[in-house]
Coordinates of C-alpha atoms and ligand atoms in Angstrom, one line a residue:
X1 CA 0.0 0.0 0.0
X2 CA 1.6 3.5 -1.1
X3 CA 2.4 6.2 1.4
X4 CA 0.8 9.4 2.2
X5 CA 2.3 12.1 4.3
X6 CA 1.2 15.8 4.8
X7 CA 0.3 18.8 7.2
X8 CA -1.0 22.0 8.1
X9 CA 0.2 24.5 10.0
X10 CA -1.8 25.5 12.9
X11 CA -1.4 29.8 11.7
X12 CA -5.0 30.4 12.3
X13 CA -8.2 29.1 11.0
X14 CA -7.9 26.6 7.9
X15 CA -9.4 28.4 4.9
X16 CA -10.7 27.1 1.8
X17 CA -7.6 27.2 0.3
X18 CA -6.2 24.8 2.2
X19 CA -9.0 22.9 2.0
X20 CA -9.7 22.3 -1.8
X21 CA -5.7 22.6 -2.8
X22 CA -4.9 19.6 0.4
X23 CA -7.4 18.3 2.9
X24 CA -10.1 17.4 0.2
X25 CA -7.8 14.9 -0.9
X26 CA -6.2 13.9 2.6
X27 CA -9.8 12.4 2.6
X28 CA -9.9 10.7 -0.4
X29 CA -7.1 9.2 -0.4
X30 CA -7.5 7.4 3.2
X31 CA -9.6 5.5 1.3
X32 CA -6.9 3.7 -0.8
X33 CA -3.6 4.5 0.7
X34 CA -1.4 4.1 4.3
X35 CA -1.9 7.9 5.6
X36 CA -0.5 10.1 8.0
X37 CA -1.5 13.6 8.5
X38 CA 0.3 16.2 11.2
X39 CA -0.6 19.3 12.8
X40 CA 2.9 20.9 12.0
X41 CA 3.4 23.0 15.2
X42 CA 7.1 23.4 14.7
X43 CA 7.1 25.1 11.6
X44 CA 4.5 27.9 12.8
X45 CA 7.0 28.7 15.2
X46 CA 8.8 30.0 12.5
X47 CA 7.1 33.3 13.1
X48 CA 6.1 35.0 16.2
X49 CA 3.3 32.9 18.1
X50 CA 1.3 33.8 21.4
X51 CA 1.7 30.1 23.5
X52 CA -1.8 29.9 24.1
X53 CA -3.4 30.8 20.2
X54 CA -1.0 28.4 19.4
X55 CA -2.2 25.2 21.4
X56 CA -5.8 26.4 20.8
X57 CA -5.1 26.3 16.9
X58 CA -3.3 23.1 16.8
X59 CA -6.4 21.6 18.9
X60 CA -8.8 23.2 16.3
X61 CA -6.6 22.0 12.9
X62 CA -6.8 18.2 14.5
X63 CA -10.7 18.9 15.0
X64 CA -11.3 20.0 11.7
X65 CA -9.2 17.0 9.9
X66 CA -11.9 14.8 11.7
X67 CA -14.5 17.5 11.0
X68 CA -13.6 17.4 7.1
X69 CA -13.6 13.3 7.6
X70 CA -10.7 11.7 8.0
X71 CA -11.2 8.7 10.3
X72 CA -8.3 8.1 12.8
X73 CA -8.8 4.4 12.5
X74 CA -7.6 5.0 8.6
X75 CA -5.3 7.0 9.2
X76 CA -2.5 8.4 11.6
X77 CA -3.5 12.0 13.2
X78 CA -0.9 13.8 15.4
X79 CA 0.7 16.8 16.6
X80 CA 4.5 17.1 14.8
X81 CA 6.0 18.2 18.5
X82 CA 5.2 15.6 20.0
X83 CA 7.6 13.2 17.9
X84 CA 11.0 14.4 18.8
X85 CA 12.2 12.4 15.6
X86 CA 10.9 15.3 13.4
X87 CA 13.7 17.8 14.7
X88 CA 16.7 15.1 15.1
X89 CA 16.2 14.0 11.2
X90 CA 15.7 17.3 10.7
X91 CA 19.2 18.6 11.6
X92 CA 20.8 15.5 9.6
X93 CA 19.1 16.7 6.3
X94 CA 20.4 20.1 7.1
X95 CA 23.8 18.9 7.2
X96 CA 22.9 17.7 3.4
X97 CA 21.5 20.7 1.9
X98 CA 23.0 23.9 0.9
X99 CA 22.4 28.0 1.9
X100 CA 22.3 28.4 -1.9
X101 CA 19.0 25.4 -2.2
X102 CA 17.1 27.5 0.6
X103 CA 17.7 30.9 -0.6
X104 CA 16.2 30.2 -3.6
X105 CA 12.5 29.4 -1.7
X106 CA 10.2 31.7 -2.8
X107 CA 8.2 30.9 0.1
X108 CA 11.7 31.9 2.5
X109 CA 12.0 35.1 0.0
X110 CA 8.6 36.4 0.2
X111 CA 8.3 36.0 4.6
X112 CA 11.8 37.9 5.0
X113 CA 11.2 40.5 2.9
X114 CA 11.8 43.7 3.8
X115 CA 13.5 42.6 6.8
X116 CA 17.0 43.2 7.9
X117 CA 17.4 39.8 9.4
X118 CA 15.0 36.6 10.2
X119 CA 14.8 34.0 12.1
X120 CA 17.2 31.0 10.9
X121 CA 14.0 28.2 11.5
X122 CA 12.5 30.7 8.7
X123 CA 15.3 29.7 6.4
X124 CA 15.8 26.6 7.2
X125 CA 12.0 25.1 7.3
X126 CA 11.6 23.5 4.0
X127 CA 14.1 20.8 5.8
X128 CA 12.0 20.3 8.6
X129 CA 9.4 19.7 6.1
X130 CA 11.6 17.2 4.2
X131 CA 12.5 16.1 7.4
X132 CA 8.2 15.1 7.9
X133 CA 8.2 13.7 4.7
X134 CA 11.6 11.2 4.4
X135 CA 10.8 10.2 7.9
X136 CA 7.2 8.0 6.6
X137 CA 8.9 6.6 4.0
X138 CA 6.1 8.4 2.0
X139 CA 5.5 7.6 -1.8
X140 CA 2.8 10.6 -1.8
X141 CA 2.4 14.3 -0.7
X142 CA -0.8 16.0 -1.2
X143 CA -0.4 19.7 -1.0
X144 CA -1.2 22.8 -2.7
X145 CA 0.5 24.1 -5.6
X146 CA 2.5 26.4 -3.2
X147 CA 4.4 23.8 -1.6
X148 CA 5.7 22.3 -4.9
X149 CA 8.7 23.9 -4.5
X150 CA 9.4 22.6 -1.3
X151 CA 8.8 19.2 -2.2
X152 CA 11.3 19.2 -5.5
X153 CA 13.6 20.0 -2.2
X154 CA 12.8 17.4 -0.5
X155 CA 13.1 15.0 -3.5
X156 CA 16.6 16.9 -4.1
X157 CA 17.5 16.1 -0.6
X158 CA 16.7 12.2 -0.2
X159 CA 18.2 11.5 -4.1
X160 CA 21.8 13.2 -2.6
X161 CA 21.7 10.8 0.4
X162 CA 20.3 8.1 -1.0
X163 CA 23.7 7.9 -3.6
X164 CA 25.7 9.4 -0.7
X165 CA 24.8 6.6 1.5
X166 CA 23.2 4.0 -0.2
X167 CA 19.5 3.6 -0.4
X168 CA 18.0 5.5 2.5
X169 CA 14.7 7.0 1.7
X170 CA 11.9 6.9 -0.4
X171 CA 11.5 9.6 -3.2
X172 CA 7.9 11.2 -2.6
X173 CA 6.1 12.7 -5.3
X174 CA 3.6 15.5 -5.9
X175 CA -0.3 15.5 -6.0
X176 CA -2.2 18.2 -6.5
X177 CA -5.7 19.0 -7.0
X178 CA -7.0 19.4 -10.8
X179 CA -9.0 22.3 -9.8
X180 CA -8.5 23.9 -6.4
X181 CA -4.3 23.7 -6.3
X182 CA -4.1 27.6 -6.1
X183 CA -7.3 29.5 -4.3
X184 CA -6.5 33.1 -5.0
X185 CA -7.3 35.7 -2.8
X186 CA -10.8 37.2 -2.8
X187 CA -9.9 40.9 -2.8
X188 CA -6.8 40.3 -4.8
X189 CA -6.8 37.4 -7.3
X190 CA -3.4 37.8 -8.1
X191 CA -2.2 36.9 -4.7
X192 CA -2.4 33.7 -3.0
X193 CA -5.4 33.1 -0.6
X194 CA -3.3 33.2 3.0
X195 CA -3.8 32.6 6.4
X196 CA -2.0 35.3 7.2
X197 CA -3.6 38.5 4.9
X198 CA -4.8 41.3 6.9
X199 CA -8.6 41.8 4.9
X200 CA -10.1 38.7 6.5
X201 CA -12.5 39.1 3.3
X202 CA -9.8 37.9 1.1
X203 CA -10.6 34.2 2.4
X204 CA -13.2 32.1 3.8
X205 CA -12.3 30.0 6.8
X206 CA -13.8 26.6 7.4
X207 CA -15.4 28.2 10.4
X208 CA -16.8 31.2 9.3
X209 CA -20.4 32.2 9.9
X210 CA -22.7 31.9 6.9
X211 CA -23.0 35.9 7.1
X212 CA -19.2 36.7 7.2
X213 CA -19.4 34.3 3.8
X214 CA -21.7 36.1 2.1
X215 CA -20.1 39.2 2.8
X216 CA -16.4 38.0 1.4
X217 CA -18.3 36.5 -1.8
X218 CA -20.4 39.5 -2.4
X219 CA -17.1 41.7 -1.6
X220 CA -15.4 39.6 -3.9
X221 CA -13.0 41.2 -6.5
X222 CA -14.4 40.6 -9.9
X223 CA -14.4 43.1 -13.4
X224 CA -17.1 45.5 -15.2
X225 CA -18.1 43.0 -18.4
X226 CA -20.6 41.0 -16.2
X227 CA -19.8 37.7 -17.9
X228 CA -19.3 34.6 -15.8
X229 CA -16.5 33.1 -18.4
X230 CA -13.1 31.4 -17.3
X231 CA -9.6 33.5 -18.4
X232 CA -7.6 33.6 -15.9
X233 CA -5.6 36.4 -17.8
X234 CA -7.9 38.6 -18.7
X235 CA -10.9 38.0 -15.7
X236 CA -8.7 37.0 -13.0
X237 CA -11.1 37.7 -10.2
X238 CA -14.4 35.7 -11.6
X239 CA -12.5 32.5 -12.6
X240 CA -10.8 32.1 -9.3
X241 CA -14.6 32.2 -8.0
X242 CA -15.7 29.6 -11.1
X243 CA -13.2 27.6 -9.7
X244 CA -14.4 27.8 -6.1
X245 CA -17.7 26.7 -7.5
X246 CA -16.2 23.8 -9.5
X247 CA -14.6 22.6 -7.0
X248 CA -17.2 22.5 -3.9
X249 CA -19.9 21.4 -6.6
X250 CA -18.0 19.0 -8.4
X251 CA -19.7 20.8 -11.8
X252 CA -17.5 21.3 -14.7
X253 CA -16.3 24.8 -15.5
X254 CA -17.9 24.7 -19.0
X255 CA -20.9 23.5 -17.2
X256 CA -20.8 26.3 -14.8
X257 CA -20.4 28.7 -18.0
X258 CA -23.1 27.3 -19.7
X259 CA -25.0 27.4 -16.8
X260 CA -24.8 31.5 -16.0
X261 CA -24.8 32.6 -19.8
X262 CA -27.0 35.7 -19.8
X263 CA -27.0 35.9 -16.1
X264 CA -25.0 38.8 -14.0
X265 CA -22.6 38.1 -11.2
X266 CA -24.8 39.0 -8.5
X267 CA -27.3 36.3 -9.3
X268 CA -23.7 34.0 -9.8
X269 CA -22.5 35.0 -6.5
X270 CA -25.3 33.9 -4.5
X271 CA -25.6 30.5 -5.9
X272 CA -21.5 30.2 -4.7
X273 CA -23.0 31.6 -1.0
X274 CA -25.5 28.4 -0.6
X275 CA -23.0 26.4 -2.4
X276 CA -19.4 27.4 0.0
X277 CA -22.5 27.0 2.9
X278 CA -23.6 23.9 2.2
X279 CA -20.2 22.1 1.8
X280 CA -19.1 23.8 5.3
X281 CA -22.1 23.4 7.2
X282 CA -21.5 20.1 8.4
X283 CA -17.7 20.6 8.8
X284 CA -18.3 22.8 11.3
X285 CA -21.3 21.0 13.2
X286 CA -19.0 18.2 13.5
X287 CA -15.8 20.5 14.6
X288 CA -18.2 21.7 17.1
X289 CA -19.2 18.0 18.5
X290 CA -15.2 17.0 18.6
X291 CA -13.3 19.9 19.6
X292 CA -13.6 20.0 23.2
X293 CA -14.1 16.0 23.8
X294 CA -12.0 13.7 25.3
X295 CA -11.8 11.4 22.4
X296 CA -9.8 14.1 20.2
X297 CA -7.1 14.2 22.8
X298 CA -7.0 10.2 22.9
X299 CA -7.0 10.5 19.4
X300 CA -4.0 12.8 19.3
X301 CA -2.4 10.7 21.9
X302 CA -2.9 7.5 19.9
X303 CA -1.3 8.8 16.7
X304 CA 1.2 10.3 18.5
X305 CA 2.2 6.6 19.5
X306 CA 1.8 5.3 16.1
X307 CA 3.9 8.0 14.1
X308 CA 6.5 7.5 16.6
X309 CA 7.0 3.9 16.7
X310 CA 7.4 4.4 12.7
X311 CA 9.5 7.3 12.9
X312 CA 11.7 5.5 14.8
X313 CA 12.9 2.7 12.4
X314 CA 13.5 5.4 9.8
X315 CA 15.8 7.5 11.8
X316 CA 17.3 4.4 13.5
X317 CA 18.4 3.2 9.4
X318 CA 19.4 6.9 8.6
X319 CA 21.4 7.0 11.8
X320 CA 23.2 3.3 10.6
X321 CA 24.0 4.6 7.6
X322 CA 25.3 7.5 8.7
X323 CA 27.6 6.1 11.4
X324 CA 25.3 7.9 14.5
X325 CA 24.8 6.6 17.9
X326 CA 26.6 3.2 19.2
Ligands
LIG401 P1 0.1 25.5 5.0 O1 -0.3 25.3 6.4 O2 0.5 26.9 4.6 O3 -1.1 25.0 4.1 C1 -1.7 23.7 4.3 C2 -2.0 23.1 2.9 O4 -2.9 24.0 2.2 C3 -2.3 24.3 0.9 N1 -2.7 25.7 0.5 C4 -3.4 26.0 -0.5 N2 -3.9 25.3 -1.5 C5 -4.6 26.0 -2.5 N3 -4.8 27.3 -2.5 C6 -4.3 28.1 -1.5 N4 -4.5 29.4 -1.5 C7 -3.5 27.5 -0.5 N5 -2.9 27.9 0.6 C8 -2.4 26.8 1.2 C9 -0.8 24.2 1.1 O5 -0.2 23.9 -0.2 C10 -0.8 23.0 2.0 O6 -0.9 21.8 1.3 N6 4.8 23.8 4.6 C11 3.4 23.4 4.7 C12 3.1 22.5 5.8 C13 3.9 21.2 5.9 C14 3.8 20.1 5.1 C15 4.8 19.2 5.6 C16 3.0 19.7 4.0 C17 5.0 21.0 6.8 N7 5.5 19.8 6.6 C18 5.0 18.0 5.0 C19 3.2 18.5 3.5 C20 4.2 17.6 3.9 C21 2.5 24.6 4.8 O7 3.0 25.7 5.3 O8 1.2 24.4 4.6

């Protein structure tokens, strides 16, 4: 059975982004594959974090993967922290990559912009994240199209050892979402839909209130020709929006076109409102059921247990071959 490995960072609340570009297909592929799925704690630490935000949004990312479906008897749910083996494989692959791979991260360019100096876990993250990876022996990583980068690095990484030291890891590959890789921002479709953007109207968290919804959708950047048509050159705004429909209703775009043809985008944008409400409803009626329970800390502790014990042997081979330990 192939191997699946990915996270999220617990930054705040999950967003649709996130959620068609990577957790859509965490469930799916539970279904057919070995998973494991982490709350990656240590890499929001990256940037500032206030202790307590931080344990309350780890506790609600691990709610929502249960909320959006995944079933912790299928697959392996825990909090990256709490597997010490994350950090110790971490600094071995660092000893294996170069300053030159990690300064050409987009991702690293665009956080330390503008400042005079950051934080070396900033620069140096994309290992920890190869580190997550290399240390499932994962075949699989479904993430957004942001993180492709990352994973080339990763791929980069285990290759180098794995002709350094003879066959060491297992060389993941990519999968992405046909539609849904790259949610663009709702005020500003040329940017990325973040976490982190100030206007909380340029996304739609997975806990948002049905009002707050309509009000980002109807906010929604779009252009003055009132057609609902897909270009992503020339109508930036309404295709990301197209997109978001495809995605949550599983209609085609040309179906979507056909559908609105002679229609403006007011009329458009509401259908999208019932449709994003409809899909999140029950996400968040289950969040609410699981989030303070005892069974999502059992949970947590369970997987903990799990990703440890298999963690272990990997590092325990990469320390052999590196000549580490007794
Ligand atoms: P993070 O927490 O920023 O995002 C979690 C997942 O959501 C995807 N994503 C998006 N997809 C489509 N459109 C968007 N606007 C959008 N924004 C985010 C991301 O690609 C990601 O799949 N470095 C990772 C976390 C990580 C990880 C790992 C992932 C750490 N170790 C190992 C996979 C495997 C990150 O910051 O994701």
């Amino acid at each position: 059975m192939k191997r699946v490995f990915s996270g999220v960072q617990p930054t705040g609340n999950i967003h649709i982004g996130n959620y068609l570009g990577a957790l859509k297909q965490f469930v799916e592929l539970q279904e057919e594959m070995d998973c494991v799925y982490c709350i990656v704690d240590l890499h929001s630490i990256t940037v500032p974090q206030d202790p307590k935000e931080l344990r309350k949004n780890s506790l609600d990312v691990a709610a929502l993967y249960l909320a959006i479906g995944l079933d912790a008897k299928k697959s392996i749910i825990f909090l990256q922290s709490c597997v010490p083996a994350h950090a110790e494989l971490a600094w071995i692959l660092m000893c294996n990559t170069y300053t030159g791979e990690l300064s050409r991260m987009t991702q690293f360019k665009d956080k330390s912009r503008e400042k005079e100096s950051a934080p070396a876990g900033l620069f140096t993250y994309p290992v920890l994240m190869a580190a997550d990876i290399l240390l499932y022996d994962t075949d699989v990583v479904p993430v957004g199209n942001d993180q492709k980068q990352h994973l080339e690095l990763t791929r980069d990484i285990a290759i180098r050892i794995n002709n350094k030291y003879g066959k060491t890891f297992v060389v993941p590959e990519y999968r992405g979402m046909k539609v849904g890789a790259r949610v663009m921002a709702l005020d500003d479709p040329n940017a990325k839909m973040s976490k982190s953007a100030e206007n909380i109207h340029s996304r739609i968290s997975l806990l948002d209130t049905p009002e707050k919804i309509k009000k980002s959708i109807m906010k929604s950047t779009t252009d003055s020709d009132g057609i609902i048509g897909f270009d992503i050159d020339q109508k930036p705004g309404v295709s990301n929006l197209i997109s978001i429909y495809s995605a949550f209703s599983g209609s085609s775009i040309k179906d979507i076109e056909n559908k609105y043809v002679g229609s403006g985008y007011g009329t458009f944008k509401n259908d999208l409102v019932e449709i994003i409400n409809s899909a999140i409803g029950p996400i968040q009626q289950r969040f609410n059921d699981i989030r303070h329970s005892q069974e999502l800390l059992t949970i947590l502790k369970d997987g903990q247990e799990r990703a440890a014990f298999r963690a272990e042997v990997t590092l325990s081979r990469v320390k052999e071959r590196f000549g580490l330990g007794l």
